[in-house]
Amino acid sequence: MEAGGLPLELWRMILGYLHLPDLGRCSLVCRAWHDLILSLDRTRWRQLCLDCIECRHPNWPNQPDVEPESWREAFKQHYLASKTWTKNAAILETSVCFSLFRRRRTRRTLSVGPGHEFHSLGSALAMASLFDRILLFPGMHEEQGEVILKVPVEIVGHGKLGEVALLASIDQQCSTMHLCNLVFMPAWFSPFMFKTTSGHVQFDNCNFENGHIQVHGPGTCQMKFCSFKNTHVFLHNVPLCVLENCEFVGSENNSVTVEGHPSSEKNWAYAYLLGLIKSSPSVLPTEDSDSLMSLDLESRDQAWSPRTCGIVIEGSQSPTSPASSSPKAGSQEAEVGSDGERVARTPDSSDGGLSPSGEDEDEDQLTYRLSYQVQGPRPVLGGSFLGPPLPGASIQLPSCLVLNSLQQELQKDREAMALASSVQGCLIRKCLFRDGKGGVFVCSYGRAKMEGNVFRNLTYAVRCIHNSKIIMLRNHIHHCRASGIFLRLEGGGLIAGNNIYHNAEAGVDIRKKSNPLILCNQIHHGLRSGIVVLGNGKGIIRNNQIFSNKEAGIYILYHGNPVVSQNHIFRGHAAGIAVNENGRGLITENVIRENQWGGVDIRRGGVPVLRSNLICFGYSDGVVVGDEGKGLIEGNTIYANKGCGVWMMSSSLPHVTSNHVSYNGLYGVAVFSQKDGSGEFPGGHGAQESFSEDGDAILWETELEKDEDPLRRPVTVALVESNSVNHNGASGLYVQSSEALHVITNVIHANGDRGITVAQSSQLTRVANNSISCNRQSGVKVEAQCKVELRGNGIYDNRGHGIITKGDSTVVIENDIIGNRGSGLQLLPMSDTKESLRCDKLWLPLPGNKEPDPLIPGLWHCSARPRQGSGAGEHHLPGQDQQDHLSADLKQPRMHHAKQQVLGLQEKV
């Protein structure tokens, strides 16, 4: 600055003594003075803000130790808000005579207290005129009758907050009034400390103790920097009320009740309050500062690392791992499995290779080309999670799976953005609710918006019932003794960007046709479930982080039917998502990982649609379909879980289709039945504990809807169809069941045990048109007394036999059985074995021979090529160009002779 040549530091010191009007005048002198006044933000502006009796620290009560970004801006907002009650002064003054207008220009201050002009508030009000100021001096001011306010006035306590107490029941009948720096207590004759029905009231920096405040529409209210101790604020049909920077402590019931639809009739203050809200800083994000935590997926150890074998579908390219070399001639040894199987083994156990039968094959990776299109999960999921997980390594999620910020989601969803920007009914912002029974109760078509609040140590934080709507943005809800947010009886709204944690019951509880939008929340460390949807509850649950809850991350039951999409559900102590007791829902494009129980658990009539999810790194199974579980499981990537990829129990009728099931620790797909009473499952598996979220489950039965969902088609037999099941630690498919099962058009490849094992099947298990290749032991094994039909399958290059069967009810028709290390078909000794084998063509190339040889008992290779349209497809081997002519040159007499040898061998066995 040029004036007097004084340094800036000295100018700041001088200007620090000016009052607010003088600072305003100085800022208008010139640009340099304007910038100088602005530079006093941390000194003079801070002092003015904290010394104002109408406000407290800008971040009180939630963050009183955190300074605002600008003290000047905070003081400006406080100052403008404190003058709202006077905005209709011009309207009132035009309706009175000129003398009253003159008195308004020189409004009086009326003093009340011992030794002052008036001894009681009532006597001062009798003498007050428009917008006069009534100053209550320290002491206890008690009114023995109801105080009726008919003239707009301002009542202010003198001194520090707490020194002036007012015991009264005030009924406002004027258009506006202002109360500041007072402690309110109820009078002896009424619990109501204040009530209004049509006017506007403004409370600044007041305390309320052990009473009630009541505002009826079209009346409005504005409460800022107030403390409520065991006080109930009741808002009925209010068009707009603002509660900002307030503290609610120790309520015996609800702290705030919002009842009734906002009144269509609005008073004069409505427009001013709406303008004030829009001009104040919003809690909505303006940048991606709320991006959620990184979700690197930790890999899990695997029992073995099999050699990869690319499966190339015609018209598509497989993004699988690189080729590995096959063992050379003479490097094989024979080993015998526990069931007497002959299995080829290579010396290099770390390779785990599943090499083909030809000893002079190329060292290039095997590629089988299937003529039919196998549908699978989304390419981004399948392509990213086909390689083996590496111990100690982390897997970065594709960018399309990283959660969006709240601002990004709102920009994509215009309806959600409009909802988040709307204000109707009651606005509660930056308040603290603690140590009481209830926070906010919205009922009977009420409307409420809550931004940036803290709810802690309550029985519940927010309840929304009877067609009411709530908007909750950026709140912290924790340590509630019941659910954090409770919606019932068609409640709805937007719940976005909240941090909900450490609650005794569900973080969000949705019941009885409630239908909220739950977006971009963090729901974690709950003592029970993260989100519960039951009793015909609905809702859209999208883009949330749900983790470390003691029960299911999302629990759907009793005809709950939400849409659950693009969430990250991880590290739960139970299932990621549980669908139980006739629960439904569309569950799509979620990342479900590292949960202690199944990634998705479906039981007791649950009928969800589970589509395009990534279910990985679980400590148990990927998907569990328990007793009487149903639903469509389609297009999911089920990867690197410690247990099975898909675990199906008795009486379950799921439709499992187009999934990619790989690198799981046990079976790819396991089907078990407990109807025989054995109750024994391999690997320590069994029926998991039943979920229990509500003790009054029976009460829901009378309220359940039974509408049909077009996404679901009836399934009468459990169906496993068009899946890719590969590189799992045990068998690709394991069946021990007394119920019918259809296994159709799957690719079962490079699993750590057999491709398919049927240990028990009293009803028909139909295995048709599958590709079963490069498994560590046999392609298919059928135990005794199993009803199995093997039709039109391609069984290639397994390290054991092609098919092993002990059963007396096994039908083997039109299969390709080529290049397996052991026998093509092995009939184990059984006294009453009867096999039905039908071959169209048979060619038997043995290692080192160029011409077909006769059948050798105990070790024989057969190829039963399917007729046209059977679905097994074409099959290509290295060097096949030199061998294809062999099948074509076989004459009918030789073929007939081969069939006779097969049947003769069967009769001997």
Coordinates of C-alpha atoms in Angstrom, one line a residue, residues 304-777:
W304 CA -1.6 -76.8 -7.7
S305 CA -1.0 -74.8 -10.9
P306 CA -2.2 -76.7 -13.9
R307 CA -0.9 -76.2 -17.4
T308 CA -3.2 -74.0 -19.3
C309 CA -5.0 -75.1 -22.4
G310 CA -6.8 -72.4 -24.4
I311 CA -10.4 -72.8 -25.3
V312 CA -11.1 -70.8 -28.4
I313 CA -14.7 -70.2 -29.2
E314 CA -15.4 -69.7 -32.9
G315 CA -15.8 -66.0 -33.5
S316 CA -14.0 -64.9 -30.3
Q317 CA -10.5 -64.8 -28.9
S318 CA -9.6 -66.2 -25.5
P319 CA -7.7 -63.9 -23.3
T320 CA -6.2 -66.7 -21.2
S321 CA -2.7 -67.1 -19.9
P322 CA 0.3 -68.0 -22.0
A323 CA 1.2 -71.4 -23.4
S324 CA 3.4 -73.8 -21.5
S325 CA 5.4 -76.6 -23.0
S326 CA 4.2 -80.2 -22.9
P327 CA 6.5 -83.0 -21.5
K328 CA 8.5 -84.8 -24.1
A329 CA 8.4 -88.4 -25.1
G330 CA 9.4 -90.9 -22.4
S331 CA 8.9 -88.4 -19.6
Q332 CA 5.7 -89.9 -18.3
E333 CA 5.2 -92.2 -15.4
A334 CA 2.1 -94.1 -14.3
E335 CA 0.4 -93.5 -10.9
V336 CA -2.7 -95.1 -9.4
G337 CA -5.4 -93.0 -7.8
S338 CA -7.2 -94.0 -4.6
D339 CA -10.0 -95.5 -6.6
G340 CA -7.8 -97.6 -8.8
E341 CA -7.6 -95.2 -11.7
R342 CA -4.6 -95.2 -14.0
V343 CA -3.3 -91.6 -14.2
A344 CA -0.4 -90.3 -16.2
R345 CA 2.1 -88.1 -14.4
T346 CA 4.9 -85.9 -15.5
P347 CA 8.1 -85.6 -13.5
D348 CA 7.8 -81.8 -13.2
S349 CA 5.1 -81.5 -10.5
S350 CA 5.3 -77.7 -10.5
D351 CA 4.1 -77.6 -14.1
G352 CA 1.0 -79.6 -13.2
G353 CA 0.6 -80.1 -17.0
L354 CA -2.3 -81.9 -18.4
S355 CA -0.7 -83.1 -21.6
P356 CA -2.4 -85.0 -24.4
S357 CA -1.8 -88.6 -25.3
G358 CA 0.4 -88.2 -28.3
E359 CA 4.0 -88.5 -27.4
D360 CA 5.3 -86.8 -30.6
E361 CA 3.1 -83.8 -30.2
D362 CA 4.2 -80.2 -30.6
E363 CA 5.3 -78.2 -27.6
D364 CA 2.8 -75.5 -28.4
Q365 CA -0.2 -74.9 -26.2
L366 CA -3.2 -77.1 -27.1
T367 CA -6.2 -75.3 -28.6
Y368 CA -9.6 -76.9 -29.0
R369 CA -12.0 -75.1 -31.3
L370 CA -15.6 -75.6 -30.4
S371 CA -18.3 -75.0 -33.1
Y372 CA -20.9 -73.8 -30.6
Q373 CA -20.8 -70.4 -28.8
V374 CA -20.4 -70.8 -25.1
Q375 CA -21.9 -67.8 -23.3
G376 CA -19.9 -66.4 -20.4
P377 CA -19.8 -63.4 -18.1
R378 CA -19.0 -59.9 -19.1
P379 CA -15.7 -59.9 -21.1
V380 CA -14.1 -57.4 -18.7
L381 CA -14.7 -59.8 -15.8
G382 CA -13.9 -63.0 -17.6
G383 CA -10.8 -61.6 -19.3
S384 CA -9.4 -60.1 -16.1
F385 CA -9.8 -63.1 -13.9
L386 CA -8.9 -66.1 -16.1
G387 CA -5.3 -66.3 -15.0
P388 CA -4.1 -68.1 -11.9
P389 CA -3.9 -65.9 -8.7
L390 CA -0.4 -65.5 -7.5
P391 CA 0.5 -65.8 -3.8
G392 CA 1.3 -62.5 -2.3
A393 CA 0.2 -60.5 -5.4
S394 CA -2.6 -58.1 -5.7
I395 CA -5.0 -57.8 -8.6
Q396 CA -6.1 -54.4 -9.7
L397 CA -9.7 -54.1 -10.6
P398 CA -10.5 -52.9 -14.1
S399 CA -11.5 -49.3 -14.3
C400 CA -15.1 -50.2 -15.0
L401 CA -15.3 -51.9 -11.6
V402 CA -13.9 -49.1 -9.5
L403 CA -16.7 -47.4 -7.6
N404 CA -17.8 -44.0 -8.8
S405 CA -17.9 -41.0 -6.6
L406 CA -21.2 -39.6 -5.4
Q407 CA -20.9 -36.6 -7.8
Q408 CA -20.3 -38.9 -10.7
E409 CA -23.3 -41.0 -9.9
L410 CA -25.5 -38.0 -9.5
Q411 CA -24.3 -36.7 -12.8
K412 CA -25.3 -40.0 -14.5
D413 CA -28.7 -40.1 -12.7
R414 CA -30.6 -37.0 -13.3
E415 CA -33.5 -38.1 -11.2
A416 CA -31.2 -38.7 -8.3
M417 CA -29.5 -35.3 -8.9
A418 CA -32.9 -33.5 -8.8
L419 CA -33.8 -35.4 -5.7
A420 CA -30.5 -34.4 -4.0
S421 CA -31.0 -30.8 -4.9
S422 CA -34.6 -30.5 -3.8
V423 CA -35.7 -29.0 -0.5
Q424 CA -39.1 -29.6 0.9
G425 CA -40.5 -29.9 4.4
C426 CA -37.7 -29.9 7.0
L427 CA -34.0 -29.3 6.3
I428 CA -31.6 -30.6 9.1
R429 CA -28.0 -29.7 8.4
K430 CA -24.8 -30.1 10.4
C431 CA -26.6 -31.2 13.5
L432 CA -25.6 -33.7 16.2
F433 CA -28.0 -36.3 17.6
R434 CA -26.6 -38.3 20.5
D435 CA -27.3 -40.3 23.7
G436 CA -31.1 -40.6 23.3
K437 CA -33.8 -42.8 21.9
G438 CA -34.6 -41.5 18.5
G439 CA -33.1 -39.0 16.0
V440 CA -35.5 -38.0 13.3
F441 CA -39.0 -39.5 12.7
V442 CA -40.7 -38.8 9.4
C443 CA -44.2 -40.1 9.0
S444 CA -47.6 -39.6 7.2
Y445 CA -46.3 -38.2 3.9
G446 CA -43.7 -36.1 5.6
R447 CA -40.6 -34.7 3.8
A448 CA -37.2 -34.2 5.4
K449 CA -33.7 -33.6 4.1
M450 CA -30.7 -34.3 6.3
E451 CA -27.2 -33.2 5.3
G452 CA -23.9 -33.5 7.1
N453 CA -25.3 -34.6 10.5
V454 CA -23.9 -37.0 13.1
F455 CA -26.2 -39.6 14.7
R456 CA -24.6 -41.6 17.5
N457 CA -25.5 -43.6 20.6
L458 CA -29.2 -43.6 19.8
T459 CA -31.7 -46.4 19.7
Y460 CA -32.2 -45.5 16.0
A461 CA -31.1 -42.6 13.9
V462 CA -33.9 -42.1 11.3
R463 CA -37.3 -43.7 10.8
C464 CA -39.3 -43.1 7.7
I465 CA -42.8 -44.6 7.4
H466 CA -46.3 -44.1 5.9
N467 CA -45.4 -42.8 2.4
S468 CA -42.8 -40.4 3.7
K469 CA -39.7 -39.4 1.8
I470 CA -36.2 -38.6 3.2
I471 CA -33.1 -37.3 1.6
M472 CA -29.9 -38.2 3.5
L473 CA -26.6 -36.8 2.3
R474 CA -23.1 -37.2 3.9
N475 CA -24.3 -38.1 7.4
H476 CA -22.5 -40.2 10.0
I477 CA -24.6 -42.8 11.7
H478 CA -23.0 -45.1 14.2
H479 CA -23.4 -47.0 17.5
C480 CA -27.2 -47.2 17.3
R481 CA -28.8 -49.8 19.5
A482 CA -31.1 -50.8 16.7
S483 CA -31.0 -50.1 13.0
G484 CA -29.4 -46.9 11.7
I485 CA -32.0 -46.0 9.1
F486 CA -35.4 -47.7 9.1
L487 CA -37.9 -47.4 6.3
R488 CA -41.4 -48.9 6.5
L489 CA -44.9 -48.7 4.9
E490 CA -43.8 -47.3 1.5
G491 CA -41.2 -45.0 2.8
G492 CA -38.6 -43.8 0.2
G493 CA -36.2 -41.2 -0.9
L494 CA -32.5 -40.9 -1.4
I495 CA -29.8 -42.2 1.0
A496 CA -26.4 -41.2 -0.5
G497 CA -22.8 -40.6 0.6
N498 CA -23.4 -41.6 4.3
N499 CA -21.0 -43.4 6.6
I500 CA -23.0 -46.0 8.5
Y501 CA -21.2 -48.2 11.0
H502 CA -21.1 -50.0 14.3
N503 CA -24.8 -50.3 14.6
A504 CA -26.4 -53.2 16.7
E505 CA -28.9 -54.1 14.0
A506 CA -28.9 -53.4 10.2
G507 CA -27.3 -50.3 8.9
V508 CA -30.4 -49.7 6.7
D509 CA -33.6 -51.6 7.2
I510 CA -36.2 -51.6 4.4
R511 CA -39.6 -53.1 4.9
K512 CA -43.2 -53.2 3.7
K513 CA -43.0 -51.8 0.2
S514 CA -40.5 -49.1 1.0
N515 CA -38.5 -48.2 -2.1
P516 CA -35.4 -45.9 -1.4
L517 CA -32.4 -45.2 -3.6
I518 CA -29.3 -46.2 -1.6
L519 CA -26.3 -44.7 -3.3
C520 CA -22.5 -44.4 -2.6
N521 CA -22.7 -45.2 1.1
Q522 CA -20.1 -46.9 3.3
I523 CA -21.9 -49.4 5.5
H524 CA -19.5 -51.3 7.7
H525 CA -18.7 -53.0 11.0
G526 CA -22.3 -53.6 11.9
L527 CA -23.1 -56.1 14.6
R528 CA -25.6 -57.7 12.2
S529 CA -26.2 -57.1 8.5
G530 CA -25.3 -54.1 6.4
I531 CA -28.7 -53.7 4.6
V532 CA -31.8 -55.8 5.2
V533 CA -34.7 -55.9 2.7
L534 CA -37.8 -57.8 3.8
G535 CA -41.6 -57.8 3.8
N536 CA -42.0 -56.7 0.2
G537 CA -39.4 -54.1 0.6
K538 CA -37.8 -52.9 -2.6
G539 CA -35.2 -50.2 -3.3
I540 CA -32.2 -49.6 -5.6
I541 CA -28.9 -50.3 -3.8
R542 CA -26.1 -49.1 -6.0
N543 CA -22.4 -48.2 -5.8
N544 CA -22.0 -48.7 -2.1
Q545 CA -19.2 -50.1 0.0
I546 CA -20.5 -52.8 2.4
F547 CA -17.9 -54.5 4.4
S548 CA -16.8 -56.1 7.7
N549 CA -20.4 -56.7 8.9
K550 CA -21.0 -59.7 11.3
E551 CA -23.9 -61.0 9.3
A552 CA -24.7 -60.8 5.6
G553 CA -23.7 -57.6 3.8
I554 CA -27.1 -57.5 2.2
Y555 CA -29.8 -59.7 3.5
I556 CA -33.0 -60.2 1.4
L557 CA -36.0 -62.2 2.8
Y558 CA -39.8 -62.4 3.0
H559 CA -40.4 -61.3 -0.6
G560 CA -37.9 -58.4 -0.4
N561 CA -37.1 -57.5 -4.0
P562 CA -34.4 -54.9 -4.4
V563 CA -32.1 -54.1 -7.3
V564 CA -28.6 -54.5 -6.1
S565 CA -25.9 -53.3 -8.6
Q566 CA -22.3 -52.2 -8.8
N567 CA -21.6 -52.5 -5.1
H568 CA -18.4 -53.7 -3.4
I569 CA -19.3 -56.2 -0.7
F570 CA -16.3 -57.6 1.1
R571 CA -14.7 -58.9 4.3
G572 CA -18.0 -59.8 5.9
H573 CA -18.0 -62.3 8.7
A574 CA -20.9 -64.2 7.0
A575 CA -22.2 -64.2 3.5
G576 CA -21.8 -61.3 1.1
I577 CA -25.4 -61.4 0.0
A578 CA -28.0 -63.7 1.6
V579 CA -31.3 -64.4 -0.1
N580 CA -33.6 -66.3 2.3
E581 CA -37.3 -67.1 3.1
N582 CA -38.7 -66.3 -0.4
G583 CA -36.5 -63.3 -0.9
R584 CA -36.0 -62.1 -4.5
G585 CA -34.0 -59.3 -6.1
L586 CA -31.9 -58.5 -9.1
I587 CA -28.2 -58.7 -8.1
T588 CA -26.0 -57.5 -10.9
E589 CA -22.4 -56.3 -11.5
N590 CA -21.3 -56.3 -7.9
V591 CA -17.8 -57.2 -6.6
I592 CA -18.3 -59.7 -3.8
R593 CA -15.0 -60.7 -2.2
E594 CA -13.2 -62.0 0.9
N595 CA -16.3 -63.0 2.8
Q596 CA -16.2 -65.7 5.5
W597 CA -19.2 -67.6 4.2
G598 CA -20.6 -67.9 0.7
G599 CA -20.2 -64.8 -1.5
V600 CA -24.0 -65.3 -2.3
D601 CA -26.1 -67.5 -0.1
I602 CA -29.6 -68.6 -1.4
R603 CA -31.8 -70.7 0.8
R604 CA -35.4 -71.5 1.8
G605 CA -37.3 -70.3 -1.3
G606 CA -34.9 -67.5 -2.2
V607 CA -35.4 -66.7 -5.9
P608 CA -32.9 -64.0 -6.9
V609 CA -31.4 -63.1 -10.3
L610 CA -27.7 -63.2 -9.9
R611 CA -26.1 -61.7 -13.0
S612 CA -22.6 -60.5 -14.1
N613 CA -21.1 -60.3 -10.6
L614 CA -17.5 -60.9 -9.6
I615 CA -17.4 -63.3 -6.6
C616 CA -13.9 -63.9 -5.6
F617 CA -11.3 -64.7 -2.9
G618 CA -14.0 -65.9 -0.4
Y619 CA -12.9 -68.0 2.5
S620 CA -15.7 -70.4 1.8
D621 CA -17.8 -71.0 -1.3
G622 CA -18.5 -68.6 -4.1
V623 CA -22.3 -69.2 -4.4
V624 CA -24.3 -71.4 -2.0
V625 CA -27.7 -72.6 -3.1
G626 CA -29.1 -74.2 0.1
D627 CA -32.3 -76.1 0.9
E628 CA -35.1 -75.0 -1.5
G629 CA -33.0 -72.3 -3.0
K630 CA -33.8 -71.3 -6.5
G631 CA -33.0 -68.4 -8.9
L632 CA -31.1 -67.6 -12.0
I633 CA -27.3 -67.5 -11.6
E634 CA -26.0 -66.1 -14.9
G635 CA -22.9 -64.6 -16.3
N636 CA -20.9 -64.4 -13.1
T637 CA -17.2 -64.7 -12.6
I638 CA -16.6 -67.0 -9.6
Y639 CA -12.9 -67.0 -8.9
A640 CA -10.3 -68.1 -6.4
N641 CA -12.6 -68.9 -3.5
K642 CA -11.3 -71.2 -0.8
G643 CA -14.2 -73.6 -1.1
C644 CA -16.3 -74.5 -4.1
G645 CA -17.3 -72.2 -6.9
V646 CA -21.0 -73.1 -6.7
W647 CA -22.4 -75.3 -3.9
M648 CA -25.9 -76.7 -4.4
M649 CA -27.8 -78.5 -1.7
S650 CA -31.0 -80.6 -1.5
S651 CA -34.3 -79.5 -3.0
S652 CA -32.6 -76.6 -4.7
L653 CA -33.6 -75.7 -8.2
P654 CA -31.2 -73.1 -9.5
H655 CA -30.5 -72.3 -13.1
V656 CA -26.7 -71.9 -13.3
T657 CA -25.8 -70.6 -16.7
S658 CA -23.0 -68.8 -18.6
N659 CA -20.7 -68.4 -15.5
H660 CA -17.0 -68.5 -15.4
V661 CA -16.0 -70.7 -12.4
S662 CA -12.2 -71.0 -12.0
Y663 CA -9.3 -71.4 -9.6
N664 CA -11.5 -72.3 -6.6
G665 CA -9.9 -74.4 -3.9
L666 CA -12.4 -77.3 -4.1
Y667 CA -15.0 -78.3 -6.7
G668 CA -16.0 -75.9 -9.4
V669 CA -19.7 -76.9 -9.0
A670 CA -20.8 -79.3 -6.2
V671 CA -24.3 -80.8 -5.9
F672 CA -25.1 -82.5 -2.6
S673 CA -28.3 -83.8 -1.2
Q674 CA -29.0 -84.3 2.5
K675 CA -32.3 -86.2 2.0
D676 CA -30.6 -89.5 2.8
G677 CA -29.8 -88.2 6.3
S678 CA -26.1 -88.7 6.0
G679 CA -25.4 -85.0 6.4
E680 CA -21.8 -85.5 5.7
F681 CA -20.0 -83.4 3.1
P682 CA -16.4 -83.6 2.0
G683 CA -14.0 -80.8 2.9
G684 CA -15.8 -79.9 6.1
H685 CA -18.8 -78.4 4.3
G686 CA -22.3 -78.5 5.5
A687 CA -25.4 -76.5 5.9
Q688 CA -24.4 -73.1 7.2
E689 CA -26.2 -71.5 10.1
S690 CA -29.5 -70.0 9.3
F691 CA -29.7 -66.3 9.2
S692 CA -31.9 -64.6 11.7
E693 CA -32.6 -60.9 11.4
D694 CA -36.0 -60.5 12.9
G695 CA -37.8 -62.5 15.6
D696 CA -41.2 -61.6 14.3
A697 CA -40.8 -63.4 11.0
I698 CA -44.2 -64.9 11.2
L699 CA -45.8 -61.5 11.1
W700 CA -44.7 -61.0 7.6
E701 CA -46.5 -63.9 6.1
T702 CA -49.9 -62.1 5.9
E703 CA -48.4 -59.2 4.0
L704 CA -46.5 -60.9 1.3
E705 CA -47.0 -60.2 -2.4
K706 CA -46.8 -63.0 -4.9
D707 CA -46.4 -61.2 -8.2
E708 CA -44.6 -62.8 -11.0
D709 CA -41.2 -61.6 -12.2
P710 CA -40.6 -61.7 -16.0
L711 CA -36.9 -62.2 -15.4
R712 CA -37.5 -65.6 -14.0
R713 CA -38.7 -68.6 -15.9
P714 CA -39.9 -71.8 -14.0
V715 CA -37.3 -74.4 -13.5
T716 CA -38.4 -78.0 -12.6
V717 CA -34.9 -79.5 -12.6
A718 CA -31.6 -78.0 -11.3
L719 CA -29.8 -76.9 -14.5
V720 CA -26.0 -76.3 -15.0
E721 CA -25.7 -74.9 -18.5
S722 CA -23.1 -73.2 -20.7
N723 CA -20.6 -72.5 -17.9
S724 CA -16.8 -72.5 -18.1
V725 CA -15.5 -74.5 -15.2
N726 CA -11.8 -74.7 -15.2
H727 CA -8.6 -74.8 -13.0
N728 CA -10.5 -75.7 -9.8
G729 CA -8.7 -77.6 -7.1
A730 CA -10.9 -80.7 -7.2
S731 CA -13.4 -82.0 -9.7
G732 CA -15.0 -79.5 -12.1
L733 CA -18.5 -81.0 -11.2
Y734 CA -19.2 -83.2 -8.2
V735 CA -22.6 -84.8 -7.8
Q736 CA -23.8 -86.6 -4.7
S737 CA -27.5 -86.2 -4.9
S738 CA -30.8 -88.0 -4.9
E739 CA -32.4 -85.4 -7.2
A740 CA -32.5 -84.9 -11.0
L741 CA -29.8 -82.7 -12.5
H742 CA -29.1 -81.5 -16.1
V743 CA -25.5 -80.6 -17.1
I744 CA -25.5 -79.2 -20.6
T745 CA -23.1 -77.5 -22.9
N746 CA -20.4 -76.6 -20.3
V747 CA -16.7 -76.4 -20.8
I748 CA -15.0 -78.3 -17.9
H749 CA -11.3 -78.0 -18.3
A750 CA -8.0 -78.4 -16.5
N751 CA -9.5 -79.1 -13.0
G752 CA -7.3 -80.6 -10.3
D753 CA -9.2 -83.9 -10.1
R754 CA -11.7 -85.3 -12.5
G755 CA -13.8 -83.3 -14.9
I756 CA -17.1 -84.7 -13.6
T757 CA -17.6 -87.1 -10.6
V758 CA -21.0 -88.6 -10.0
A759 CA -20.8 -90.3 -6.5
Q760 CA -24.5 -90.6 -6.0
S761 CA -27.5 -90.1 -8.3
S762 CA -30.7 -91.9 -7.5
Q763 CA -32.5 -89.7 -10.0
L764 CA -31.3 -89.1 -13.5
T765 CA -28.2 -86.9 -14.0
R766 CA -28.1 -85.9 -17.6
V767 CA -24.7 -84.8 -18.9
A768 CA -25.0 -83.7 -22.5
N769 CA -23.0 -81.7 -25.1
N770 CA -20.2 -80.7 -22.7
S771 CA -16.5 -80.3 -23.4
I772 CA -14.5 -82.1 -20.7
S773 CA -10.8 -81.8 -21.3
C774 CA -7.3 -81.7 -19.8
N775 CA -8.4 -82.6 -16.3
R776 CA -5.8 -84.0 -13.9
Q777 CA -7.5 -87.3 -13.6

